[in-house]
Amino acid sequence: MPTLAWLGLGLMGNPMSKHLINAGYTVRGYDIDADACDRASAIGVKVAKTIAEAVADADVVYSMLPSGTDVHDVMTGANGVFASARKGTMVIDCSTIGIDYAKKIHTAADAKGIVFVEAPVSGGTEGARDGTLTFMLGCDPKHSSKAKEMLQPLGEYIAYVGGPGTGQAAKVVNNLIMGVSVTVNCEATALGQRLGLDMKEFFEIAIRSSADNWSLRLWNPAPNVVPEAPSSRGYAAGFKTWLLAKDLHLAIEAGAEVGADLKTAETAYKLMTEHSESGGKDLDATSLVLHLNGEKKK
Ligand code: NAD
């Protein structure tokens, strides 16, 4: 059985690495956060003290880190993955990092003889928990079948999109839709609450009406409408506000590169950023409703 390494054991990385352990692999993990390391250790990850220790004898390295700068540093740093892993190791990055970072990291990997695969995901912490994520692969086509095989325990739909940057392009477009949906779901919830609607009853109407959408069903912003939604547990993330703002910004940047004017994304990004900077950064993004209602953030 190949030995695996997992870097970034947060809300997504923790349950994703668990599926690999359940599939029988040994997983060595690394995270800069001590609590994340403790939680990972509790599910069977063999926690390492450094990136080098985690990846030294790994056949495949996975990463699930916040942003492009984090992934770039972890991969290309002096004691990072590319300096520490064996030549020929496959590195599958599942983070959402944008097209330019993905291309830059592919080039750096090629120079070191590392096989880099971008594999951003959709499906949220629920999909990570259930092993039902959708993956969007961008890499040299000759590596796509091994990457798919190594992601099988984590996903329901694993799509090969194309060469470097294309997986992140698909993810950026997906999250433009999702990010704007979450934002408008929060605006609609604030309006419904102010109009005195019973939001549980409204939910039953909306999911049978033209307002229905994926994030409204899973991540309903009104508390105690969907028992498993972050709003029903004090807006604990879920999908952190700052990460959603990051993804909307990636869409705006990608739009600027190709001359696509994304006015709706700009408004959603502005609202998410305001909320993030006024105390909502690490709360679930649906806590934007608190900001819109002028309520205190927990
Ligand atoms: P998170 O903040 O819960 O986890 C990120 C982890 O990375 C943290 O534990 C952090 O300590 C660790 N980390 C940061 N810098 C590090 C470094 N240099 N070395 C090692 N570990 C480091 O975030 P998350 O929700 O798990 O999101 C991770 C990625 O997945 C992001 O790119 C996000 O956009 C994407 N994503 C998240 C969701 C979601 O629903 N949460 C869904 C799809 C995609």
CSV table of N, CA and C in Angstrom, one decimal, residues 66 96 171-172 175-176 178 239 242-252:
chain,number,residue,atom,x,y,z
A,66,PRO,N,-5.4,27.1,2.8
A,66,PRO,CA,-6.4,28.2,2.5
A,66,PRO,C,-6.2,28.9,1.2
A,96,THR,N,-8.4,25.8,-3.2
A,96,THR,CA,-8.9,26.7,-4.3
A,96,THR,C,-7.9,27.9,-4.3
A,171,LYS,N,-13.2,25.7,-11.2
A,171,LYS,CA,-13.6,26.0,-9.8
A,171,LYS,C,-13.9,27.5,-9.5
A,172,VAL,N,-13.2,28.4,-10.2
A,172,VAL,CA,-13.5,29.8,-10.1
A,172,VAL,C,-14.9,30.1,-10.6
A,175,ASN,N,-17.5,28.7,-8.2
A,175,ASN,CA,-17.6,29.5,-6.9
A,175,ASN,C,-18.1,30.9,-7.1
A,176,LEU,N,-18.0,31.4,-8.4
A,176,LEU,CA,-18.7,32.7,-8.7
A,176,LEU,C,-20.2,32.5,-8.5
A,178,MET,N,-21.7,30.0,-6.7
A,178,MET,CA,-22.0,29.6,-5.3
A,178,MET,C,-21.8,30.9,-4.4
A,239,PHE,N,-17.9,27.0,5.8
A,239,PHE,CA,-17.1,27.7,4.8
A,239,PHE,C,-16.8,29.1,5.3
A,242,TRP,N,-14.0,34.6,5.1
A,242,TRP,CA,-12.8,35.1,4.3
A,242,TRP,C,-12.4,34.2,3.1
A,243,LEU,N,-12.7,32.9,3.3
A,243,LEU,CA,-12.4,32.0,2.1
A,243,LEU,C,-13.4,32.3,1.0
A,244,LEU,N,-14.6,32.6,1.3
A,244,LEU,CA,-15.6,32.8,0.3
A,244,LEU,C,-15.3,34.2,-0.4
A,245,ALA,N,-14.9,35.2,0.4
A,245,ALA,CA,-14.4,36.5,-0.2
A,245,ALA,C,-13.2,36.2,-1.1
A,246,LYS,N,-12.3,35.4,-0.6
A,246,LYS,CA,-11.1,35.1,-1.5
A,246,LYS,C,-11.6,34.5,-2.8
A,247,ASP,N,-12.5,33.6,-2.8
A,247,ASP,CA,-13.0,32.9,-4.0
A,247,ASP,C,-13.7,33.9,-5.0
A,248,LEU,N,-14.5,34.8,-4.4
A,248,LEU,CA,-15.1,35.8,-5.3
A,248,LEU,C,-14.1,36.7,-5.9
A,249,HIS,N,-13.0,37.0,-5.1
A,249,HIS,CA,-11.9,37.8,-5.7
A,249,HIS,C,-11.2,37.1,-6.8
A,250,LEU,N,-11.0,35.8,-6.6
A,250,LEU,CA,-10.4,35.0,-7.7
A,250,LEU,C,-11.2,35.1,-9.0
A,251,ALA,N,-12.5,35.1,-8.9
A,251,ALA,CA,-13.4,35.2,-10.0
A,251,ALA,C,-13.2,36.6,-10.7
A,252,ILE,N,-13.2,37.6,-9.8
A,252,ILE,CA,-13.1,39.0,-10.3
A,252,ILE,C,-11.7,39.2,-11.1
